[in-house]
Amino acid sequence: MDTSSLQDVSVDELIKLTGNFGVLQLICLAFNCMYVINGGFSSTICIFSGMQPNFVCSDGPYPKNKCIDNCTSYTYFQPDGTMVAEFDLACGSRSFLNSMFTSGYWVGFLFGVLLSGHLLDRFGRKPITILNISGITISAFLMYFGNNIYILILFRAMVGFFSSGGQIGAFVHVTEYLPSKNIASVAVLIQVIFAVGEMIAMLVGYMFKEDWKMQYLVAFLPTPFLLLGSILLYPESVRWLLAVGKQTEAVKVADKLATINGYSHLAGKIQLVDTKELSENPALIYTWKDLFWPPKILLLSLSTFITWFAASIIYYGLTYGVQGLSGSIYVNSFLMSLVEIPSFIAYILANKYGRKYPNIAFLFLSGVAVLAMPFVKHIADGKIAVVLSMFGKFGSTAVFNILFFYQVELFPSSVRGTAIGFASMTARIAVISSPFIAKIGDYIPYIIFAIPPFAAALLLFLFAPETNKKNLPETFDEVFARYDTQYTRNRGYSKLSIRSTSLGNG
């Protein structure tokens, strides 16, 4: 082959040559949005399936909704079709099982992220995504037939386990097929779509408040279609294939990208030249250890991980704490989800002022709102506390909006999934711990919840670089270039080349 007629192009340049945002990107985005809606629904529906109904001890004329020592049984009503009523979870040691059912999802999620990031970077985006969607489909289906609370907690944890890898994989995959300039807008769209999933959960919870099994059946229905779509339509990531040295497979997928997007004249003309065969030298492939050394990268990683923890502990602490607010749980849940949609302003600010400083501002907003809540929760019948919780939810959602694309922009392709996996792991620790922190007292939980966002803001200010208007890094050399320093371990990375005579539209 005559390499003199070839022109080196990066993946970003290849995407530009094939239409920037074409049919294949739309397919990947639609797939990801369906997955995110299901994730928002699945993580929130437990609020309504495990809602505390009215109850009274059956042994005598006792007050309503009061746990009685040595009560032999309780009668449930209004509504009586929740899990609490079916499995008698209102009082005593069994009330802990209701919290375990909610936390079970996130315990499974936590264990999932411990593996998913590594598996995505080791085996690829597509096969691990298919594996995770298969696991969700089977686990959610089994939940519908569960008749034992302990078995249901196990299945719920399995759904969380497989959901983690699927959500991380789908997001990483879609961003790796986008031009760098579109990643931020798509990340914000995904967060809005997640809020739509939460609102659908509220609607389904209200429609089937007497039948918790129907609530979970609705959550199961889309997953077979997601599985079929992932098998038939889901391409592997070109960035990942190049990052791990699979140049031949990368060329095939690049040809597919060109064909599907209507640039078939480029198919078969995409070649590889002057590459370093990473597959022949495993020592050149990045691993999770590279996220924690040298010190500059260690501080960067810790800054982003703690920021995920901070956003998560406020976001889900307020989401699951909606039952403690005054007013209707359905109205409050809807408002708490609705307030996430205006957080798209984070995208506008991040594009104008950069990723770093708007993120810091929203961390302060959420921290201040949560810190003030205990001092006003008895004022105006609790309405001010509801408003502050909405500000806290808005702020934490805005942080997530920026974090999703900021995290992608900070780390190279071969460890991007692993980095997001570690970040998601710290976020799940926050979710799991928040219900237990909330039981410490009236004021202390809010103080504890407010500390992480303030700490995260300080760490980002000190150690995080700006990534606005920069291409996705493919190596740590490019990451270190943002600090004006040179990374000592030079890594090879393959580029695609297209015959220079074929760069036109025809």
Coordinates of C-alpha atoms in Angstrom, one line a residue:
M1 CA 0.0 0.0 0.0
D2 CA 1.3 3.5 -0.9
T3 CA 1.3 5.3 2.4
S4 CA 2.3 8.6 0.7
S5 CA -1.3 9.1 -0.3
L6 CA -2.6 8.7 3.3
Q7 CA -3.4 11.5 5.8
D8 CA -3.3 10.8 9.5
V9 CA -6.5 11.7 11.3
S10 CA -7.6 11.4 14.9
V11 CA -10.9 9.8 15.9
D12 CA -12.4 13.2 16.3
E13 CA -11.4 14.1 12.8
L14 CA -12.8 10.8 11.5
I15 CA -16.1 11.6 13.2
K16 CA -16.1 15.0 11.5
L17 CA -15.4 13.5 8.1
T18 CA -18.4 11.1 8.5
G19 CA -20.9 13.8 9.4
N20 CA -20.2 14.6 13.1
F21 CA -23.6 13.6 14.4
G22 CA -25.1 11.1 12.0
V23 CA -27.4 8.1 12.0
L24 CA -25.1 5.9 14.0
Q25 CA -24.7 8.5 16.7
L26 CA -28.5 8.9 16.9
I27 CA -28.9 5.2 17.3
C28 CA -26.3 5.1 20.1
L29 CA -28.0 8.1 21.8
A30 CA -31.5 6.7 21.5
F31 CA -30.3 3.4 23.0
N32 CA -28.6 5.3 25.9
C33 CA -31.6 7.4 26.6
M34 CA -33.9 4.3 26.8
Y35 CA -31.4 2.8 29.2
V36 CA -31.2 6.0 31.3
I37 CA -35.0 6.3 31.5
N38 CA -35.1 2.7 32.8
G39 CA -32.3 3.5 35.3
G40 CA -34.1 6.6 36.6
F41 CA -37.3 4.6 37.0
S42 CA -35.7 1.6 38.7
S43 CA -33.8 3.6 41.2
T44 CA -36.8 5.6 42.2
I45 CA -39.8 3.2 42.1
C46 CA -38.9 1.7 45.5
I47 CA -40.1 5.0 47.1
F48 CA -43.6 4.1 46.1
S49 CA -43.5 0.2 46.3
G50 CA -42.1 0.6 49.8
M51 CA -44.3 3.5 50.9
Q52 CA -45.5 3.3 54.5
P53 CA -49.3 2.8 54.5
N54 CA -51.6 3.5 57.4
F55 CA -51.6 0.7 59.9
V56 CA -53.0 -0.2 63.3
C57 CA -52.2 -3.0 65.8
S58 CA -54.8 -5.7 65.5
D59 CA -54.7 -6.6 69.2
G60 CA -56.8 -3.8 70.5
P61 CA -57.9 -0.2 70.2
Y62 CA -54.5 1.3 69.7
P63 CA -53.6 4.6 67.9
K64 CA -53.2 4.6 64.2
N65 CA -49.7 4.4 62.7
K66 CA -48.0 3.6 66.1
C67 CA -45.8 0.6 66.7
I68 CA -46.8 -1.3 69.8
D69 CA -44.5 -3.5 71.8
N70 CA -45.5 -7.2 71.7
C71 CA -48.2 -6.6 69.0
T72 CA -49.0 -9.9 67.4
S73 CA -50.1 -8.5 64.0
Y74 CA -50.9 -5.3 62.2
T75 CA -53.7 -4.3 59.9
Y76 CA -52.8 -2.2 56.9
F77 CA -54.9 0.2 54.8
Q78 CA -54.7 3.2 52.5
P79 CA -53.0 1.9 50.5
D80 CA -52.7 -1.8 51.4
G81 CA -50.9 -3.0 48.2
T82 CA -47.4 -1.9 49.1
M83 CA -44.5 -4.2 50.0
V84 CA -44.8 -2.9 53.6
A85 CA -48.3 -4.2 53.8
E86 CA -47.7 -7.5 52.1
F87 CA -44.6 -8.5 54.1
D88 CA -45.5 -6.7 57.3
L89 CA -42.6 -4.3 57.4
A90 CA -44.0 -1.4 59.4
C91 CA -42.6 -2.1 62.8
G92 CA -40.0 -3.9 64.8
S93 CA -37.0 -5.6 63.3
R94 CA -38.8 -6.1 60.0
S95 CA -38.9 -2.4 59.3
F96 CA -35.2 -2.6 58.7
L97 CA -36.0 -4.9 55.7
N98 CA -37.8 -2.1 53.9
S99 CA -34.6 0.0 54.1
M100 CA -32.6 -3.0 53.0
F101 CA -34.7 -3.4 49.9
T102 CA -34.0 0.2 48.9
S103 CA -30.3 0.0 49.8
G104 CA -30.1 -3.5 48.2
Y105 CA -30.2 -1.9 44.7
W106 CA -27.3 0.3 45.6
V107 CA -25.3 -2.4 47.3
G108 CA -25.5 -4.4 44.1
F109 CA -24.7 -1.2 42.1
L110 CA -21.6 -0.7 44.3
F111 CA -20.3 -4.2 43.6
G112 CA -21.1 -3.8 40.0
V113 CA -19.1 -0.7 39.5
L114 CA -16.1 -2.4 41.2
L115 CA -16.0 -4.7 38.2
S116 CA -17.8 -2.9 35.4
G117 CA -15.2 -0.2 34.7
H118 CA -12.4 -2.7 34.5
L119 CA -14.5 -5.1 32.4
L120 CA -15.5 -2.4 30.0
D121 CA -11.9 -1.4 29.4
R122 CA -10.7 -5.0 29.3
F123 CA -13.3 -6.6 27.0
G124 CA -14.9 -3.7 25.3
R125 CA -18.1 -1.6 25.5
K126 CA -20.4 -3.8 23.5
P127 CA -20.1 -7.3 25.1
I128 CA -20.2 -6.1 28.6
T129 CA -23.3 -3.9 27.8
I130 CA -25.0 -7.0 26.4
L131 CA -24.1 -9.0 29.4
N132 CA -25.5 -6.3 31.8
I133 CA -28.7 -5.8 30.0
S134 CA -29.3 -9.6 29.9
G135 CA -28.7 -9.7 33.7
I136 CA -31.2 -6.8 34.3
T137 CA -33.8 -8.5 32.1
I138 CA -33.6 -11.8 34.0
S139 CA -33.4 -10.2 37.5
A140 CA -36.3 -7.9 36.9
F141 CA -38.4 -10.7 35.5
L142 CA -37.7 -12.9 38.6
M143 CA -38.7 -10.0 40.9
Y144 CA -42.2 -10.1 39.6
F145 CA -42.6 -13.7 40.8
G146 CA -40.9 -13.2 44.2
N147 CA -43.0 -14.0 47.2
N148 CA -40.3 -13.6 49.9
I149 CA -38.8 -10.4 51.1
Y150 CA -35.3 -11.8 51.4
I151 CA -35.5 -13.2 47.8
L152 CA -36.7 -9.8 46.6
I153 CA -33.8 -8.0 48.2
L154 CA -31.5 -10.4 46.5
F155 CA -33.1 -9.9 43.0
R156 CA -33.2 -6.1 43.7
A157 CA -29.4 -6.2 44.4
M158 CA -28.9 -8.2 41.2
V159 CA -30.8 -5.5 39.2
G160 CA -28.5 -2.9 40.8
F161 CA -25.4 -5.0 40.0
F162 CA -26.1 -5.3 36.3
S163 CA -27.5 -1.7 36.0
S164 CA -24.2 -0.2 37.1
G165 CA -22.2 -1.6 34.2
G166 CA -24.9 -1.0 31.7
Q167 CA -25.3 2.7 32.7
I168 CA -21.5 3.3 32.7
G169 CA -21.0 1.4 29.5
A170 CA -23.8 3.0 27.6
F171 CA -22.7 6.5 28.6
V172 CA -19.0 6.0 27.9
H173 CA -19.9 4.4 24.5
V174 CA -22.1 7.2 23.3
T175 CA -19.6 9.9 24.3
E176 CA -16.8 8.1 22.4
Y177 CA -18.8 8.3 19.2
L178 CA -19.4 12.1 19.5
P179 CA -17.4 15.1 18.5
S180 CA -15.8 16.6 21.6
K181 CA -18.0 19.7 21.2
N182 CA -21.2 17.6 21.6
I183 CA -20.3 15.6 24.6
A184 CA -21.4 18.3 27.1
S185 CA -24.9 18.8 25.5
V186 CA -25.5 15.0 25.4
A187 CA -24.4 14.6 29.0
V188 CA -27.0 17.2 30.1
L189 CA -29.7 15.6 27.9
I190 CA -29.0 12.2 29.6
Q191 CA -29.4 13.8 33.1
V192 CA -32.7 15.3 32.0
I193 CA -33.8 12.0 30.6
F194 CA -33.0 10.4 34.0
A195 CA -35.3 12.9 35.6
V196 CA -38.0 11.8 33.1
G197 CA -37.5 8.3 34.3
E198 CA -38.0 9.5 37.9
M199 CA -41.3 11.2 36.9
I200 CA -42.5 8.1 35.1
A201 CA -41.8 6.2 38.3
M202 CA -43.9 8.7 40.2
L203 CA -46.8 8.3 37.7
V204 CA -46.6 4.5 37.7
G205 CA -46.4 4.5 41.5
Y206 CA -49.6 6.6 41.7
M207 CA -51.4 4.5 39.1
F208 CA -50.5 1.2 40.7
K209 CA -50.2 2.3 44.3
E210 CA -52.3 -0.8 45.3
D211 CA -50.1 -3.2 43.4
W212 CA -46.3 -3.0 43.9
K213 CA -45.7 -6.0 41.6
M214 CA -47.2 -4.1 38.6
Q215 CA -44.8 -1.2 39.4
Y216 CA -41.8 -3.5 38.8
L217 CA -43.4 -5.2 35.8
V218 CA -43.5 -1.8 34.1
A219 CA -39.8 -1.4 34.9
F220 CA -39.1 -4.8 33.2
L221 CA -41.0 -4.2 30.0
P222 CA -38.4 -2.2 28.0
T223 CA -35.4 -4.4 28.8
P224 CA -36.0 -7.1 26.2
F225 CA -36.0 -4.4 23.5
L226 CA -32.8 -2.9 24.9
L227 CA -31.2 -6.3 24.7
L228 CA -32.3 -6.9 21.1
G229 CA -31.1 -3.4 20.1
S230 CA -27.7 -3.9 21.8
I231 CA -27.1 -7.1 19.9
L232 CA -28.2 -5.9 16.5
L233 CA -27.4 -2.2 16.4
Y234 CA -24.7 -1.5 19.0
P235 CA -21.2 -1.1 17.4
E236 CA -18.0 -1.4 19.4
S237 CA -16.2 1.9 20.2
V238 CA -13.5 2.8 17.7
R239 CA -11.7 4.7 20.4
W240 CA -11.5 1.7 22.7
L241 CA -10.4 -0.6 19.8
L242 CA -7.6 1.7 19.0
A243 CA -6.6 2.2 22.6
V244 CA -6.1 -1.5 23.1
G245 CA -4.4 -2.1 19.8
K246 CA -7.1 -3.8 17.9
Q247 CA -6.5 -1.8 14.7
T248 CA -8.1 -4.3 12.3
E249 CA -11.4 -4.3 14.2
A250 CA -11.2 -0.5 14.5
V251 CA -11.0 -0.2 10.7
K252 CA -14.1 -2.5 10.2
V253 CA -16.1 -0.4 12.7
A254 CA -14.9 2.8 11.1
D255 CA -16.1 1.5 7.7
K256 CA -19.5 0.8 9.3
L257 CA -19.6 4.3 10.8
A258 CA -18.9 5.8 7.3
T259 CA -21.5 3.6 5.6
I260 CA -24.4 4.1 8.1
N261 CA -23.8 7.9 8.2
G262 CA -24.1 8.1 4.4
Y263 CA -20.4 8.4 3.6
S264 CA -20.0 5.1 1.9
H265 CA -17.3 6.5 -0.4
L266 CA -14.9 6.4 2.6
A267 CA -15.7 2.8 3.4
G268 CA -12.8 0.5 2.5
K269 CA -10.4 3.5 2.2
I270 CA -9.7 3.8 5.9
Q271 CA -6.3 2.4 6.7
L272 CA -3.8 2.3 9.6
V273 CA -0.2 3.5 9.2
D274 CA 2.7 4.1 11.5
T275 CA 1.0 2.4 14.4
K276 CA 2.5 0.9 17.6
E277 CA 1.1 -2.5 18.2
L278 CA -0.2 -2.2 21.8
S279 CA -1.6 -5.7 21.7
E280 CA 2.0 -7.0 21.3
N281 CA 3.2 -5.1 24.4
P282 CA 0.7 -5.3 27.3
A283 CA 3.0 -3.2 29.4
L284 CA 1.9 -0.2 27.3
I285 CA -1.8 -0.6 28.1
Y286 CA -3.1 1.6 30.9
T287 CA -4.6 -0.1 34.0
W288 CA -6.5 1.2 37.0
K289 CA -3.2 1.8 38.8
D290 CA -2.5 4.6 36.4
L291 CA -5.4 6.5 38.0
F292 CA -3.4 6.7 41.3
W293 CA 0.1 7.6 40.2
P294 CA 2.0 9.9 39.8
P295 CA 0.8 12.3 42.6
K296 CA -0.7 14.8 40.1
I297 CA -3.0 12.2 38.7
L298 CA -3.8 10.8 42.1
L299 CA -5.0 14.2 43.3
L300 CA -7.0 14.6 40.1
S301 CA -8.7 11.2 40.6
L302 CA -9.5 11.8 44.3
S303 CA -10.9 15.3 43.5
T304 CA -13.4 13.9 40.9
F305 CA -14.3 10.8 43.0
I306 CA -15.1 12.9 46.1
T307 CA -17.1 15.3 43.9
W308 CA -19.2 12.3 42.7
F309 CA -19.6 11.3 46.4
A310 CA -20.8 14.8 47.3
A311 CA -23.3 15.1 44.5
S312 CA -24.7 11.7 45.2
I313 CA -25.1 12.0 48.9
I314 CA -27.2 15.1 48.5
Y315 CA -29.1 14.0 45.3
Y316 CA -30.3 10.6 46.7
G317 CA -30.5 11.8 50.3
L318 CA -33.1 14.3 49.2
T319 CA -34.8 11.9 46.7
Y320 CA -35.3 9.2 49.3
G321 CA -36.0 11.7 52.1
V322 CA -39.1 13.0 50.2
Q323 CA -41.4 11.0 52.6
G324 CA -40.2 13.2 55.5
L325 CA -41.3 16.5 53.8
S326 CA -44.6 18.0 54.4
G327 CA -47.3 17.6 51.8
S328 CA -48.1 14.8 49.3
I329 CA -45.3 12.4 48.5
Y330 CA -46.4 12.2 44.9
V331 CA -46.5 16.0 44.4
N332 CA -43.1 16.4 46.2
S333 CA -41.6 13.6 44.2
F334 CA -42.8 15.2 41.0
L335 CA -41.4 18.6 42.0
M336 CA -38.1 17.1 43.1
S337 CA -37.8 15.5 39.6
L338 CA -39.1 18.5 37.7
V339 CA -36.5 20.8 39.2
E340 CA -33.8 18.7 37.6
I341 CA -34.8 19.8 34.1
P342 CA -33.8 23.5 34.5
S343 CA -30.4 22.3 35.6
F344 CA -29.5 22.3 31.9
I345 CA -28.2 25.8 32.7
A346 CA -25.1 24.0 33.9
Y347 CA -24.4 23.1 30.3
I348 CA -24.6 26.7 29.2
L349 CA -22.4 27.9 32.1
A350 CA -19.9 25.1 31.5
N351 CA -19.5 26.0 27.9
K352 CA -19.1 29.7 28.6
Y353 CA -17.0 29.7 31.8
G354 CA -15.5 26.2 31.7
R355 CA -16.2 23.0 33.6
K356 CA -14.4 23.7 36.8
Y357 CA -15.8 26.9 38.3
P358 CA -19.5 26.3 37.5
N359 CA -19.1 22.9 39.1
I360 CA -17.6 24.5 42.2
A361 CA -20.5 27.0 42.4
F362 CA -23.2 24.3 42.2
L363 CA -21.4 22.3 44.9
F364 CA -21.7 25.4 47.2
L365 CA -25.3 25.9 46.3
S366 CA -26.3 22.3 47.2
G367 CA -24.2 22.4 50.4
V368 CA -25.7 25.6 51.6
A369 CA -29.3 24.5 50.8
V370 CA -28.9 21.3 52.8
L371 CA -27.1 22.9 55.7
A372 CA -30.0 25.4 56.1
M373 CA -32.9 22.8 55.9
P374 CA -33.0 21.8 59.6
F375 CA -33.3 25.4 60.8
V376 CA -36.4 26.1 58.7
K377 CA -38.3 22.7 58.5
H378 CA -40.9 23.8 61.1
I379 CA -41.5 27.3 59.5
A380 CA -44.5 27.9 57.2
D381 CA -45.7 24.3 57.7
G382 CA -42.5 22.9 56.2
K383 CA -42.9 24.6 52.9
I384 CA -39.6 26.5 53.1
A385 CA -37.8 23.2 53.7
V386 CA -39.4 21.8 50.6
V387 CA -38.1 24.8 48.6
L388 CA -34.6 24.4 50.0
S389 CA -34.7 20.7 49.2
M390 CA -35.6 21.6 45.6
F391 CA -32.6 24.0 45.5
G392 CA -30.4 21.2 46.9
K393 CA -31.7 18.8 44.3
F394 CA -31.2 21.4 41.5
G395 CA -27.6 22.0 42.6
S396 CA -26.6 18.4 42.9
T397 CA -28.2 17.6 39.5
A398 CA -26.3 20.5 38.0
V399 CA -23.1 19.0 39.5
F400 CA -23.9 15.7 37.9
N401 CA -24.7 17.4 34.6
I402 CA -21.1 18.8 34.5
L403 CA -19.5 15.8 36.0
F404 CA -20.7 13.3 33.4
F405 CA -18.8 15.0 30.6
Y406 CA -16.0 16.5 32.7
Q407 CA -15.0 13.0 33.9
V408 CA -15.0 11.8 30.3
E409 CA -12.8 14.7 29.2
L410 CA -10.3 14.2 32.0
F411 CA -9.1 10.7 31.4
P412 CA -7.8 8.8 28.3
S413 CA -9.9 6.2 26.4
S414 CA -8.2 3.0 27.7
V415 CA -9.0 3.9 31.4
R416 CA -12.1 6.1 30.8
G417 CA -14.5 3.3 31.8
T418 CA -12.4 2.4 34.8
A419 CA -12.2 6.0 36.0
I420 CA -16.0 6.4 35.7
G421 CA -16.4 3.0 37.5
F422 CA -14.4 4.2 40.5
A423 CA -16.3 7.5 40.5
S424 CA -19.6 5.7 40.4
M425 CA -18.4 3.4 43.2
T426 CA -17.8 6.4 45.5
A427 CA -21.2 7.7 44.6
R428 CA -22.9 4.4 45.5
I429 CA -21.1 4.4 48.9
A430 CA -22.8 7.8 49.5
V431 CA -26.2 6.5 48.5
I432 CA -25.9 3.4 50.7
S433 CA -24.7 5.4 53.8
S434 CA -27.2 8.3 53.5
P435 CA -30.3 6.5 55.0
F436 CA -28.2 5.5 58.0
I437 CA -26.8 9.0 58.5
A438 CA -30.3 10.4 58.4
K439 CA -31.2 8.4 61.5
I440 CA -28.5 10.0 63.7
G441 CA -30.6 13.0 64.8
D442 CA -32.4 16.1 63.7
Y443 CA -29.5 18.4 62.9
I444 CA -26.3 16.3 62.6
P445 CA -27.3 14.5 59.4
Y446 CA -27.6 17.8 57.5
I447 CA -24.2 18.9 58.7
I448 CA -22.7 15.6 57.6
F449 CA -24.4 15.9 54.2
A450 CA -23.1 19.4 53.7
I451 CA -19.4 18.6 54.4
P452 CA -18.7 16.6 51.2
P453 CA -19.8 19.3 48.7
F454 CA -17.7 22.0 50.4
A455 CA -14.7 19.6 50.5
A456 CA -15.2 18.6 46.8
A457 CA -15.3 22.3 45.8
L458 CA -12.0 23.0 47.5
L459 CA -10.3 19.9 45.9
L460 CA -11.5 20.8 42.4
F461 CA -10.3 24.3 42.8
L462 CA -6.8 23.1 43.8
F463 CA -6.2 20.1 41.6
A464 CA -8.5 19.9 38.6
P465 CA -7.5 21.3 35.2
E466 CA -9.9 22.9 32.7
T467 CA -11.0 20.8 29.8
N468 CA -13.4 23.1 27.9
K469 CA -13.0 23.2 24.1
K470 CA -10.3 20.5 24.2
N471 CA -10.4 17.1 22.4
L472 CA -10.8 13.9 24.4
P473 CA -7.4 12.7 25.6
E474 CA -6.2 9.3 24.2
T475 CA -3.1 9.1 26.3
F476 CA -1.8 10.4 29.7
D477 CA 0.6 12.5 27.7
E478 CA -2.3 14.5 26.6
V479 CA -3.7 14.7 30.1
F480 CA -0.4 16.0 31.4
A481 CA -0.2 18.5 28.7
R482 CA -3.0 20.3 30.4
Y483 CA -0.7 20.8 33.4
D484 CA 2.2 21.8 31.1
T485 CA 4.2 18.8 32.3
Q486 CA 5.5 15.6 30.5
Y487 CA 4.4 12.2 31.4
T488 CA 7.4 9.9 31.7
R489 CA 5.8 6.7 30.4
N490 CA 5.3 7.2 26.7
R491 CA 2.4 5.1 25.4
G492 CA 1.6 4.2 21.8
Y493 CA -1.8 5.1 20.3
S494 CA -3.0 4.2 16.8
K495 CA -4.4 6.7 14.4
L496 CA -6.8 6.1 11.5
S497 CA -5.7 7.2 8.1
I498 CA -7.9 7.9 5.1
R499 CA -6.7 8.3 1.5
S500 CA -6.2 12.1 1.1
T501 CA -7.8 11.9 -2.4
S502 CA -11.1 10.6 -0.8
L503 CA -11.7 13.3 1.7
G504 CA -14.3 15.0 -0.4
N505 CA -18.1 14.4 -0.3
G506 CA -18.2 12.3 -3.3

